[in-house]
Coordinates of N, CA and C in Angstrom, one line a residue:
M1 N 0.8 -1.2 0.0 CA 0.0 0.0 0.0 C 0.9 1.2 0.0
D2 N 0.5 2.3 -0.7 CA 1.2 3.5 -0.8 C 0.9 4.3 0.4
D3 N 1.9 4.6 1.2 CA 1.7 5.3 2.5 C 1.3 6.7 2.2
N4 N 1.6 7.3 1.0 CA 1.2 8.6 0.7 C -0.2 8.8 0.2
A5 N -1.0 7.7 0.1 CA -2.3 7.7 -0.4 C -3.2 8.4 0.6
A6 N -4.2 9.1 0.2 CA -5.1 9.8 1.1 C -6.0 8.7 1.7
L7 N -6.4 8.9 3.0 CA -7.3 8.1 3.7 C -8.7 8.2 3.0
L8 N -9.3 7.1 2.6 CA -10.6 7.2 2.0 C -11.6 7.1 3.1
V9 N -12.4 8.2 3.3 CA -13.4 8.2 4.4 C -14.7 8.1 3.7
I10 N -15.5 7.1 4.0 CA -16.8 6.8 3.4 C -17.8 7.0 4.5
V11 N -18.7 8.0 4.3 CA -19.7 8.4 5.3 C -21.1 7.9 4.9
D12 N -21.7 7.1 5.8 CA -23.1 6.7 5.7 C -24.0 7.8 6.1
A13 N -24.4 8.6 5.1 CA -25.1 9.8 5.4 C -26.4 9.6 6.2
A14 N -27.2 8.6 5.8 CA -28.4 8.3 6.4 C -28.2 8.0 7.9
N15 N -27.2 7.2 8.2 CA -26.9 6.8 9.5 C -26.4 7.9 10.4
V16 N -25.5 8.7 9.8 CA -24.9 9.8 10.6 C -26.0 10.9 10.8
V17 N -26.8 11.2 9.8 CA -27.8 12.2 10.0 C -28.9 11.7 11.0
G18 N -29.2 10.5 10.9 CA -30.2 9.9 11.8 C -29.8 9.6 13.2
S19 N -28.5 9.9 13.5 CA -28.0 9.6 14.8 C -28.3 10.7 15.9
V20 N -28.9 11.8 15.4 CA -29.3 12.9 16.3 C -30.7 13.3 16.0
P21 N -31.6 13.3 16.9 CA -33.0 13.6 16.7 C -33.2 15.2 16.6
D22 N -32.7 15.8 15.5 CA -32.8 17.2 15.4 C -33.8 17.7 14.3
G23 N -34.7 16.8 14.0 CA -35.8 17.1 13.0 C -35.4 16.8 11.5
W24 N -34.3 16.1 11.4 CA -33.8 15.7 10.0 C -34.8 15.1 9.2
W25 N -35.8 14.4 9.7 CA -36.8 13.6 9.0 C -37.7 14.5 8.2
R26 N -37.8 15.8 8.6 CA -38.6 16.8 7.9 C -38.0 17.2 6.6
D27 N -36.6 17.1 6.5 CA -35.9 17.6 5.3 C -34.6 16.7 5.2
R28 N -34.8 15.5 4.7 CA -33.6 14.6 4.6 C -32.6 15.2 3.7
H29 N -33.0 15.8 2.6 CA -32.1 16.3 1.6 C -31.3 17.4 2.2
G30 N -31.9 18.4 2.9 CA -31.2 19.5 3.6 C -30.3 19.0 4.7
A31 N -30.7 18.0 5.4 CA -29.9 17.4 6.5 C -28.6 16.8 5.9
A32 N -28.7 16.1 4.7 CA -27.6 15.6 4.1 C -26.6 16.7 3.5
E33 N -27.2 17.7 3.0 CA -26.4 18.9 2.6 C -25.7 19.5 3.7
R34 N -26.3 19.7 4.9 CA -25.6 20.2 6.0 C -24.4 19.3 6.4
L35 N -24.6 18.0 6.4 CA -23.5 17.1 6.7 C -22.4 17.2 5.7
R36 N -22.8 17.3 4.4 CA -21.8 17.4 3.4 C -21.0 18.7 3.6
D37 N -21.6 19.8 3.9 CA -21.0 21.1 4.1 C -20.0 21.1 5.3
R38 N -20.5 20.4 6.4 CA -19.6 20.3 7.6 C -18.4 19.5 7.2
L39 N -18.6 18.4 6.5 CA -17.4 17.6 6.1 C -16.4 18.3 5.2
A40 N -17.0 19.1 4.3 CA -16.2 19.9 3.4 C -15.3 21.0 4.1
A41 N -16.0 21.5 5.2 CA -15.3 22.6 6.0 C -14.2 22.0 6.9
A42 N -14.6 20.9 7.6 CA -13.7 20.3 8.6 C -13.0 19.0 8.3
G43 N -13.5 18.3 7.3 CA -12.9 17.0 7.1 C -13.2 16.1 8.2
L44 N -12.4 15.1 8.4 CA -12.6 14.2 9.6 C -11.8 14.8 10.7
P45 N -12.6 15.3 11.7 CA -11.9 15.9 12.9 C -10.9 15.0 13.5
G46 N -9.8 15.5 13.9 CA -8.7 14.7 14.6 C -7.8 13.9 13.7
H47 N -8.1 13.9 12.4 CA -7.3 13.2 11.4 C -6.3 14.2 10.7
R48 N -5.1 13.9 10.9 CA -4.1 14.7 10.2 C -3.7 14.0 8.9
G49 N -3.5 14.7 7.8 CA -3.1 14.1 6.6 C -4.2 14.1 5.6
A50 N -3.9 13.7 4.4 CA -4.8 13.8 3.3 C -6.0 12.9 3.4
Q51 N -7.2 13.4 3.1 CA -8.4 12.6 3.1 C -9.1 12.7 1.8
E52 N -9.8 11.7 1.4 CA -10.7 11.7 0.3 C -12.1 11.3 0.9
I53 N -13.0 12.3 1.0 CA -14.3 12.1 1.6 C -15.3 11.7 0.6
V54 N -16.0 10.6 0.9 CA -17.2 10.2 0.0 C -18.4 10.1 0.9
L55 N -19.4 10.9 0.6 CA -20.7 10.9 1.3 C -21.7 10.0 0.5
V56 N -22.1 8.9 1.1 CA -23.1 8.0 0.4 C -24.5 8.4 0.8
V57 N -25.3 8.8 -0.2 CA -26.7 9.2 0.1 C -27.6 8.2 -0.6
E58 N -28.9 8.2 0.0 CA -29.9 7.3 -0.6 C -31.3 8.0 -0.4
G59 N -32.3 7.4 -1.0 CA -33.6 7.9 -0.8 C -33.8 9.4 -1.2
A60 N -34.4 10.1 -0.3 CA -34.7 11.6 -0.5 C -33.5 12.4 -0.6
A61 N -32.4 11.9 -0.2 CA -31.1 12.7 -0.3 C -30.3 12.5 -1.5
R62 N -30.9 11.7 -2.5 CA -30.1 11.3 -3.7 C -29.7 12.5 -4.5
G63 N -30.4 13.6 -4.4 CA -30.1 14.8 -5.3 C -29.0 15.7 -4.7
V64 N -28.4 15.3 -3.6 CA -27.4 16.2 -3.0 C -26.2 16.2 -4.0
E65 N -25.7 17.4 -4.2 CA -24.6 17.5 -5.2 C -23.2 17.5 -4.5
P66 N -22.2 17.2 -5.2 CA -20.8 17.2 -4.6 C -20.4 18.7 -4.4
V67 N -19.4 18.9 -3.5 CA -18.8 20.2 -3.4 C -17.3 19.9 -3.3
P68 N -16.4 20.9 -3.5 CA -15.0 20.7 -3.3 C -14.7 20.1 -2.0
G69 N -14.0 19.0 -2.0 CA -13.6 18.3 -0.8 C -14.5 17.1 -0.4
V70 N -15.7 17.0 -1.0 CA -16.6 15.9 -0.7 C -17.3 15.4 -2.0
R71 N -17.0 14.2 -2.3 CA -17.6 13.5 -3.4 C -18.9 12.9 -2.9
V72 N -20.0 13.0 -3.6 CA -21.3 12.4 -3.2 C -21.6 11.3 -4.2
E73 N -21.9 10.1 -3.5 CA -22.3 8.9 -4.3 C -23.8 8.7 -4.0
A74 N -24.6 8.8 -5.0 CA -26.0 8.5 -4.8 C -26.3 7.0 -5.0
A75 N -26.7 6.3 -4.0 CA -26.9 4.8 -4.1 C -28.2 4.6 -4.9
P76 N -28.1 3.8 -5.9 CA -29.3 3.5 -6.7 C -30.3 2.6 -5.9
G77 N -29.8 1.9 -4.9 CA -30.7 1.1 -4.0 C -30.3 1.4 -2.6
S78 N -29.7 0.3 -2.0 CA -29.3 0.4 -0.6 C -28.0 1.2 -0.5
G79 N -28.0 2.1 0.5 CA -26.8 2.9 0.7 C -25.7 1.9 1.3
D80 N -26.1 1.0 2.1 CA -25.2 0.1 2.7 C -24.5 -0.7 1.6
D81 N -25.2 -1.2 0.6 CA -24.6 -2.0 -0.5 C -23.6 -1.1 -1.2
R82 N -23.9 0.1 -1.5 CA -23.0 1.0 -2.2 C -21.8 1.2 -1.4
I83 N -21.9 1.4 -0.1 CA -20.7 1.6 0.7 C -19.8 0.3 0.7
V84 N -20.4 -0.8 0.7 CA -19.6 -2.1 0.6 C -18.9 -2.1 -0.7
E85 N -19.6 -1.7 -1.8 CA -19.0 -1.7 -3.1 C -17.8 -0.8 -3.2
L86 N -17.9 0.4 -2.6 CA -16.8 1.4 -2.6 C -15.6 0.8 -1.8
V87 N -15.9 0.2 -0.6 CA -14.8 -0.4 0.2 C -14.1 -1.5 -0.6
A88 N -14.9 -2.4 -1.2 CA -14.4 -3.5 -2.0 C -13.6 -3.0 -3.2
G89 N -14.0 -1.9 -3.8 CA -13.3 -1.4 -5.0 C -12.1 -0.6 -4.7
S90 N -11.8 -0.4 -3.4 CA -10.6 0.4 -3.0 C -9.6 -0.4 -2.2
A91 N -9.6 -1.7 -2.4 CA -8.6 -2.5 -1.7 C -7.2 -2.0 -1.9
G92 N -6.3 -2.1 -0.9 CA -5.0 -1.7 -1.1 C -4.7 -0.3 -0.6
R93 N -5.8 0.4 -0.1 CA -5.6 1.7 0.5 C -6.3 1.8 1.9
S94 N -6.0 2.7 2.7 CA -6.6 2.9 4.0 C -8.0 3.4 3.8
R95 N -9.0 2.7 4.4 CA -10.4 3.1 4.3 C -11.0 3.2 5.7
L96 N -11.8 4.2 5.9 CA -12.5 4.4 7.1 C -14.0 4.6 6.8
V97 N -14.9 3.8 7.4 CA -16.3 4.0 7.2 C -16.9 4.6 8.4
V98 N -17.7 5.6 8.2 CA -18.4 6.3 9.3 C -19.8 5.8 9.4
T99 N -20.2 5.0 10.4 CA -21.5 4.5 10.5 C -21.6 3.8 11.9
A100 N -22.9 3.7 12.4 CA -23.1 3.0 13.6 C -23.9 1.7 13.3
D101 N -24.2 1.5 12.0 CA -25.0 0.3 11.6 C -24.1 -1.0 11.8
R102 N -24.6 -1.8 12.7 CA -23.8 -3.0 13.1 C -23.5 -4.0 11.9
E103 N -24.5 -4.2 11.1 CA -24.4 -5.1 10.0 C -23.4 -4.5 9.0
L104 N -23.5 -3.3 8.7 CA -22.6 -2.6 7.8 C -21.2 -2.6 8.3
R105 N -21.0 -2.4 9.6 CA -19.7 -2.4 10.2 C -19.1 -3.8 10.0
R106 N -19.9 -4.9 10.2 CA -19.4 -6.2 10.0 C -18.9 -6.4 8.6
R107 N -19.8 -6.0 7.6 CA -19.5 -6.2 6.2 C -18.2 -5.5 5.8
V108 N -18.0 -4.3 6.2 CA -16.8 -3.5 5.7 C -15.5 -3.9 6.5
T109 N -15.6 -4.3 7.7 CA -14.4 -4.8 8.4 C -13.9 -6.1 7.8
E110 N -14.9 -6.9 7.4 CA -14.4 -8.2 6.7 C -13.6 -7.9 5.4
L111 N -13.8 -6.7 4.9 CA -13.1 -6.3 3.7 C -11.8 -5.5 4.0
G112 N -11.6 -5.3 5.3 CA -10.3 -4.7 5.7 C -10.5 -3.2 6.1
A113 N -11.7 -2.7 6.0 CA -11.8 -1.2 6.4 C -11.9 -1.1 7.9
E114 N -11.6 0.1 8.3 CA -11.8 0.4 9.7 C -13.1 1.2 9.8
V115 N -13.7 1.3 11.0 CA -15.0 1.9 11.2 C -14.9 2.8 12.4
T116 N -15.6 3.9 12.3 CA -15.8 4.8 13.4 C -17.3 5.2 13.4
G117 N -17.8 5.7 14.6 CA -19.2 6.1 14.7 C -19.5 7.5 14.3
P118 N -20.8 7.8 14.2 CA -21.2 9.1 13.7 C -20.7 10.3 14.6
R119 N -20.4 10.1 15.8 CA -19.8 11.2 16.7 C -18.5 11.7 16.1
S120 N -17.8 10.9 15.3 CA -16.5 11.4 14.8 C -16.7 12.5 13.8
V121 N -17.9 12.7 13.2 CA -18.1 13.7 12.3 C -19.3 14.7 12.6
R122 N -19.9 14.5 13.8 CA -21.0 15.3 14.2 C -20.5 16.5 15.1
D123 N -21.3 17.5 15.2 CA -20.9 18.6 16.1 C -20.8 18.2 17.5

């Protein structure tokens, strides 16, 4: 593995947004945009070094556009399945998935990714 490669940070938008009962369900698209903007501004707090941030959205948040610093992947079906695909397709580099979903955590760690919870990117 190339030690100079940026850490691939894959964020489960639905899980992170849903981790705080702040009314996100009234505007899922807007909540995903706010998360995207926070990631673009701050990256992964506490991580030094280059990061490639990918925000995986699904459902009502599918129309969220990318911004500099955050690539947005709209899952055609299950966001979890798209996250697993991204992890599997990036073997050979450091990958960190942000989610609290137990089944997704199991699936991506089996592929060699590390996992952290939503608090790592929330206010």
